[in-house]
């Protein structure tokens, strides 16, 4: 199967999951995760109609996405990997959505760059639902205070929450927790679900799913950390 065939298969699975959850068709956005793949690998999926993409690293993204965005209007680029404060300016300049705000220092740096550049960027807060020490994200019990700080103190437009459940656990309870936290804090969007569990995420209310390997295949290219 080509990548376009795989992309179509993922879309079909998302639509089936929407139907199975009694949700309207198109209520779940597909974020195609193109990290480590170059522009030539991504273009066929763009030509097929995909417009929303996710990347993990700012520096890698700078090497391909300005050109791809110039070629095709309407592309929406999500940063789904950890952000360092010294990359905030570059991230705000390139990305339309930043999904990984999880520290006050990062939140303040992004807020300052949004104001300085005058560019609207949509913001998600990453929640570490499994309390994994090696994983980014705020603790679930800190969500209310952190979202309030971002909104009220920094005037950041927090529209969503994002999580990555532990790889060795049933993702359902983690998705349910994120949905509960979103409801409690007046957050509309839920970024949850990846190649192995996005069908489950749709059933728990995901508004976007981040799917990479099921579209582009396995990643075997080592990319330096930005």
GROMACS .gro file of C-alpha atoms in nm:
model
  226
    1UNK     CA    1   0.000   0.000   0.000
    2UNK     CA    2   0.114   0.352  -0.073
    3UNK     CA    3   0.110   0.620   0.195
    4UNK     CA    4  -0.198   0.767   0.033
    5UNK     CA    5  -0.370   0.427   0.056
    6UNK     CA    6  -0.273   0.407   0.422
    7UNK     CA    7  -0.399   0.761   0.481
    8UNK     CA    8  -0.734   0.668   0.326
    9UNK     CA    9  -0.749   0.357   0.544
   10UNK     CA   10  -0.691   0.566   0.858
   11UNK     CA   11  -0.965   0.809   0.754
   12UNK     CA   12  -1.202   0.516   0.700
   13UNK     CA   13  -1.122   0.383   1.048
   14UNK     CA   14  -1.182   0.725   1.202
   15UNK     CA   15  -1.520   0.751   1.027
   16UNK     CA   16  -1.613   0.401   1.145
   17UNK     CA   17  -1.514   0.492   1.501
   18UNK     CA   18  -1.721   0.810   1.480
   19UNK     CA   19  -2.021   0.609   1.364
   20UNK     CA   20  -1.967   0.349   1.637
   21UNK     CA   21  -1.960   0.623   1.900
   22UNK     CA   22  -2.273   0.790   1.757
   23UNK     CA   23  -2.069   1.096   1.666
   24UNK     CA   24  -2.113   1.300   1.351
   25UNK     CA   25  -1.886   1.226   1.057
   26UNK     CA   26  -1.595   1.468   1.051
   27UNK     CA   27  -1.612   1.551   1.422
   28UNK     CA   28  -1.261   1.408   1.473
   29UNK     CA   29  -0.968   1.573   1.297
   30UNK     CA   30  -0.675   1.367   1.173
   31UNK     CA   31  -0.335   1.513   1.263
   32UNK     CA   32  -0.094   1.331   1.031
   33UNK     CA   33   0.235   1.299   1.223
   34UNK     CA   34   0.513   1.349   0.971
   35UNK     CA   35   0.814   1.368   1.203
   36UNK     CA   36   1.140   1.234   1.053
   37UNK     CA   37   0.989   1.223   0.703
   38UNK     CA   38   1.108   1.469   0.441
   39UNK     CA   39   0.902   1.693   0.217
   40UNK     CA   40   0.898   1.445  -0.071
   41UNK     CA   41   0.743   1.179   0.153
   42UNK     CA   42   0.479   1.422   0.279
   43UNK     CA   43   0.372   1.582  -0.051
   44UNK     CA   44   0.162   1.288  -0.182
   45UNK     CA   45  -0.053   1.298   0.132
   46UNK     CA   46  -0.097   1.674   0.092
   47UNK     CA   47  -0.197   1.626  -0.273
   48UNK     CA   48  -0.451   1.364  -0.160
   49UNK     CA   49  -0.615   1.626   0.061
   50UNK     CA   50  -0.459   1.611   0.410
   51UNK     CA   51  -0.410   1.957   0.558
   52UNK     CA   52  -0.335   1.904   0.928
   53UNK     CA   53   0.008   1.775   1.029
   54UNK     CA   54   0.203   1.719   1.350
   55UNK     CA   55   0.574   1.751   1.416
   56UNK     CA   56   0.786   1.683   1.724
   57UNK     CA   57   1.080   1.915   1.677
   58UNK     CA   58   1.103   2.280   1.585
   59UNK     CA   59   1.438   2.262   1.408
   60UNK     CA   60   1.341   1.966   1.191
   61UNK     CA   61   1.015   2.134   1.097
   62UNK     CA   62   1.193   2.451   0.989
   63UNK     CA   63   1.374   2.247   0.727
   64UNK     CA   64   1.063   2.140   0.538
   65UNK     CA   65   0.741   2.313   0.640
   66UNK     CA   66   0.796   2.674   0.524
   67UNK     CA   67   0.830   2.541   0.169
   68UNK     CA   68   0.536   2.300   0.201
   69UNK     CA   69   0.314   2.569   0.351
   70UNK     CA   70   0.407   2.808   0.070
   71UNK     CA   71   0.315   2.545  -0.188
   72UNK     CA   72  -0.025   2.460  -0.040
   73UNK     CA   73  -0.247   2.715   0.134
   74UNK     CA   74  -0.453   2.598   0.429
   75UNK     CA   75  -0.203   2.369   0.598
   76UNK     CA   76  -0.232   2.367   0.977
   77UNK     CA   77   0.082   2.261   1.163
   78UNK     CA   78   0.074   2.124   1.519
   79UNK     CA   79   0.375   2.104   1.749
   80UNK     CA   80   0.324   1.779   1.942
   81UNK     CA   81   0.671   1.738   2.094
   82UNK     CA   82   0.836   1.905   2.394
   83UNK     CA   83   0.918   2.273   2.353
   84UNK     CA   84   1.219   2.447   2.501
   85UNK     CA   85   1.179   2.811   2.599
   86UNK     CA   86   1.466   2.917   2.371
   87UNK     CA   87   1.268   2.778   2.076
   88UNK     CA   88   0.948   2.966   2.161
   89UNK     CA   89   1.002   3.238   1.899
   90UNK     CA   90   1.064   2.986   1.621
   91UNK     CA   91   0.769   2.771   1.733
   92UNK     CA   92   0.523   3.060   1.735
   93UNK     CA   93   0.647   3.175   1.393
   94UNK     CA   94   0.602   2.834   1.228
   95UNK     CA   95   0.328   2.644   1.412
   96UNK     CA   96  -0.044   2.713   1.418
   97UNK     CA   97  -0.112   2.495   1.723
   98UNK     CA   98   0.118   2.414   2.017
   99UNK     CA   99  -0.007   2.108   2.205
  100UNK     CA  100   0.264   2.066   2.466
  101UNK     CA  101   0.244   2.356   2.710
  102UNK     CA  102   0.321   2.204   3.051
  103UNK     CA  103   0.538   2.449   3.245
  104UNK     CA  104   0.493   2.810   3.349
  105UNK     CA  105   0.829   2.904   3.194
  106UNK     CA  106   0.722   2.767   2.855
  107UNK     CA  107   0.377   2.922   2.885
  108UNK     CA  108   0.527   3.263   2.959
  109UNK     CA  109   0.775   3.239   2.671
  110UNK     CA  110   0.503   3.140   2.424
  111UNK     CA  111   0.267   3.410   2.549
  112UNK     CA  112   0.538   3.674   2.508
  113UNK     CA  113   0.612   3.559   2.153
  114UNK     CA  114   0.246   3.552   2.054
  115UNK     CA  115   0.218   3.913   2.169
  116UNK     CA  116   0.546   4.018   2.008
  117UNK     CA  117   0.475   3.853   1.673
  118UNK     CA  118   0.106   3.935   1.671
  119UNK     CA  119   0.030   3.584   1.552
  120UNK     CA  120  -0.267   3.386   1.686
  121UNK     CA  121  -0.154   3.040   1.797
  122UNK     CA  122  -0.393   2.784   1.942
  123UNK     CA  123  -0.277   2.635   2.272
  124UNK     CA  124  -0.320   2.292   2.430
  125UNK     CA  125  -0.200   2.189   2.775
  126UNK     CA  126  -0.030   1.850   2.797
  127UNK     CA  127  -0.142   1.635   3.090
  128UNK     CA  128   0.069   1.344   3.216
  129UNK     CA  129  -0.228   1.119   3.296
  130UNK     CA  130  -0.004   0.828   3.394
  131UNK     CA  131   0.226   1.038   3.616
  132UNK     CA  132   0.523   0.890   3.430
  133UNK     CA  133   0.845   1.060   3.548
  134UNK     CA  134   1.009   1.035   3.205
  135UNK     CA  135   0.716   1.194   3.025
  136UNK     CA  136   0.625   1.558   2.982
  137UNK     CA  137   0.296   1.702   3.102
  138UNK     CA  138   0.141   1.845   3.416
  139UNK     CA  139  -0.010   1.622   3.681
  140UNK     CA  140  -0.387   1.579   3.647
  141UNK     CA  141  -0.453   1.747   3.982
  142UNK     CA  142  -0.261   2.055   3.863
  143UNK     CA  143  -0.473   2.102   3.551
  144UNK     CA  144  -0.725   2.350   3.687
  145UNK     CA  145  -0.466   2.584   3.838
  146UNK     CA  146  -0.237   2.562   3.534
  147UNK     CA  147  -0.514   2.627   3.280
  148UNK     CA  148  -0.637   2.920   3.490
  149UNK     CA  149  -0.286   3.066   3.507
  150UNK     CA  150  -0.242   3.035   3.131
  151UNK     CA  151  -0.576   3.197   3.059
  152UNK     CA  152  -0.610   3.458   3.331
  153UNK     CA  153  -0.250   3.562   3.394
  154UNK     CA  154  -0.092   3.511   3.051
  155UNK     CA  155  -0.400   3.554   2.829
  156UNK     CA  156  -0.310   3.233   2.645
  157UNK     CA  157  -0.600   3.090   2.442
  158UNK     CA  158  -0.608   2.740   2.590
  159UNK     CA  159  -0.853   2.547   2.372
  160UNK     CA  160  -0.750   2.190   2.437
  161UNK     CA  161  -0.583   1.923   2.648
  162UNK     CA  162  -0.345   1.656   2.519
  163UNK     CA  163  -0.220   1.328   2.667
  164UNK     CA  164  -0.007   1.027   2.581
  165UNK     CA  165  -0.115   0.728   2.794
  166UNK     CA  166   0.144   0.482   2.924
  167UNK     CA  167   0.233   0.235   2.650
  168UNK     CA  168   0.169  -0.069   2.868
  169UNK     CA  169  -0.172   0.033   3.004
  170UNK     CA  170  -0.527   0.033   2.876
  171UNK     CA  171  -0.563   0.382   2.725
  172UNK     CA  172  -0.935   0.407   2.797
  173UNK     CA  173  -0.913   0.528   3.159
  174UNK     CA  174  -0.653   0.787   3.057
  175UNK     CA  175  -0.873   0.917   2.778
  176UNK     CA  176  -1.170   0.927   3.017
  177UNK     CA  177  -0.964   1.124   3.270
  178UNK     CA  178  -0.856   1.378   3.009
  179UNK     CA  179  -1.216   1.421   2.895
  180UNK     CA  180  -1.325   1.477   3.256
  181UNK     CA  181  -1.053   1.737   3.312
  182UNK     CA  182  -1.152   1.916   2.993
  183UNK     CA  183  -1.515   1.931   3.096
  184UNK     CA  184  -1.428   2.059   3.443
  185UNK     CA  185  -1.212   2.337   3.302
  186UNK     CA  186  -1.423   2.451   3.009
  187UNK     CA  187  -1.180   2.316   2.750
  188UNK     CA  188  -1.339   2.213   2.421
  189UNK     CA  189  -1.069   2.017   2.240
  190UNK     CA  190  -0.914   1.680   2.323
  191UNK     CA  191  -0.597   1.566   2.143
  192UNK     CA  192  -0.564   1.198   2.226
  193UNK     CA  193  -0.511   0.873   2.043
  194UNK     CA  194  -0.226   0.759   1.820
  195UNK     CA  195  -0.174   0.486   1.561
  196UNK     CA  196  -0.234   0.202   1.808
  197UNK     CA  197  -0.537   0.337   1.993
  198UNK     CA  198  -0.706   0.618   1.802
  199UNK     CA  199  -1.025   0.415   1.756
  200UNK     CA  200  -1.057   0.398   2.136
  201UNK     CA  201  -0.982   0.769   2.170
  202UNK     CA  202  -1.269   0.857   1.936
  203UNK     CA  203  -1.508   0.662   2.158
  204UNK     CA  204  -1.390   0.868   2.458
  205UNK     CA  205  -1.443   1.203   2.290
  206UNK     CA  206  -1.120   1.287   2.107
  207UNK     CA  207  -1.158   1.587   1.877
  208UNK     CA  208  -0.825   1.512   1.711
  209UNK     CA  209  -0.605   1.204   1.683
  210UNK     CA  210  -0.233   1.203   1.611
  211UNK     CA  211  -0.149   0.928   1.364
  212UNK     CA  212   0.196   0.880   1.212
  213UNK     CA  213   0.322   0.526   1.156
  214UNK     CA  214  -0.015   0.399   1.030
  215UNK     CA  215   0.019   0.654   0.747
  216UNK     CA  216   0.389   0.703   0.684
  217UNK     CA  217   0.530   0.373   0.808
  218UNK     CA  218   0.799   0.304   1.065
  219UNK     CA  219   1.053   0.574   1.139
  220UNK     CA  220   1.413   0.465   1.121
  221UNK     CA  221   1.583   0.800   1.077
  222UNK     CA  222   1.762   0.950   1.375
  223UNK     CA  223   1.686   1.321   1.397
  224UNK     CA  224   1.885   1.548   1.631
  225UNK     CA  225   1.684   1.701   1.913
  226UNK     CA  226   1.593   2.061   1.842
   0.00000   0.00000   0.00000
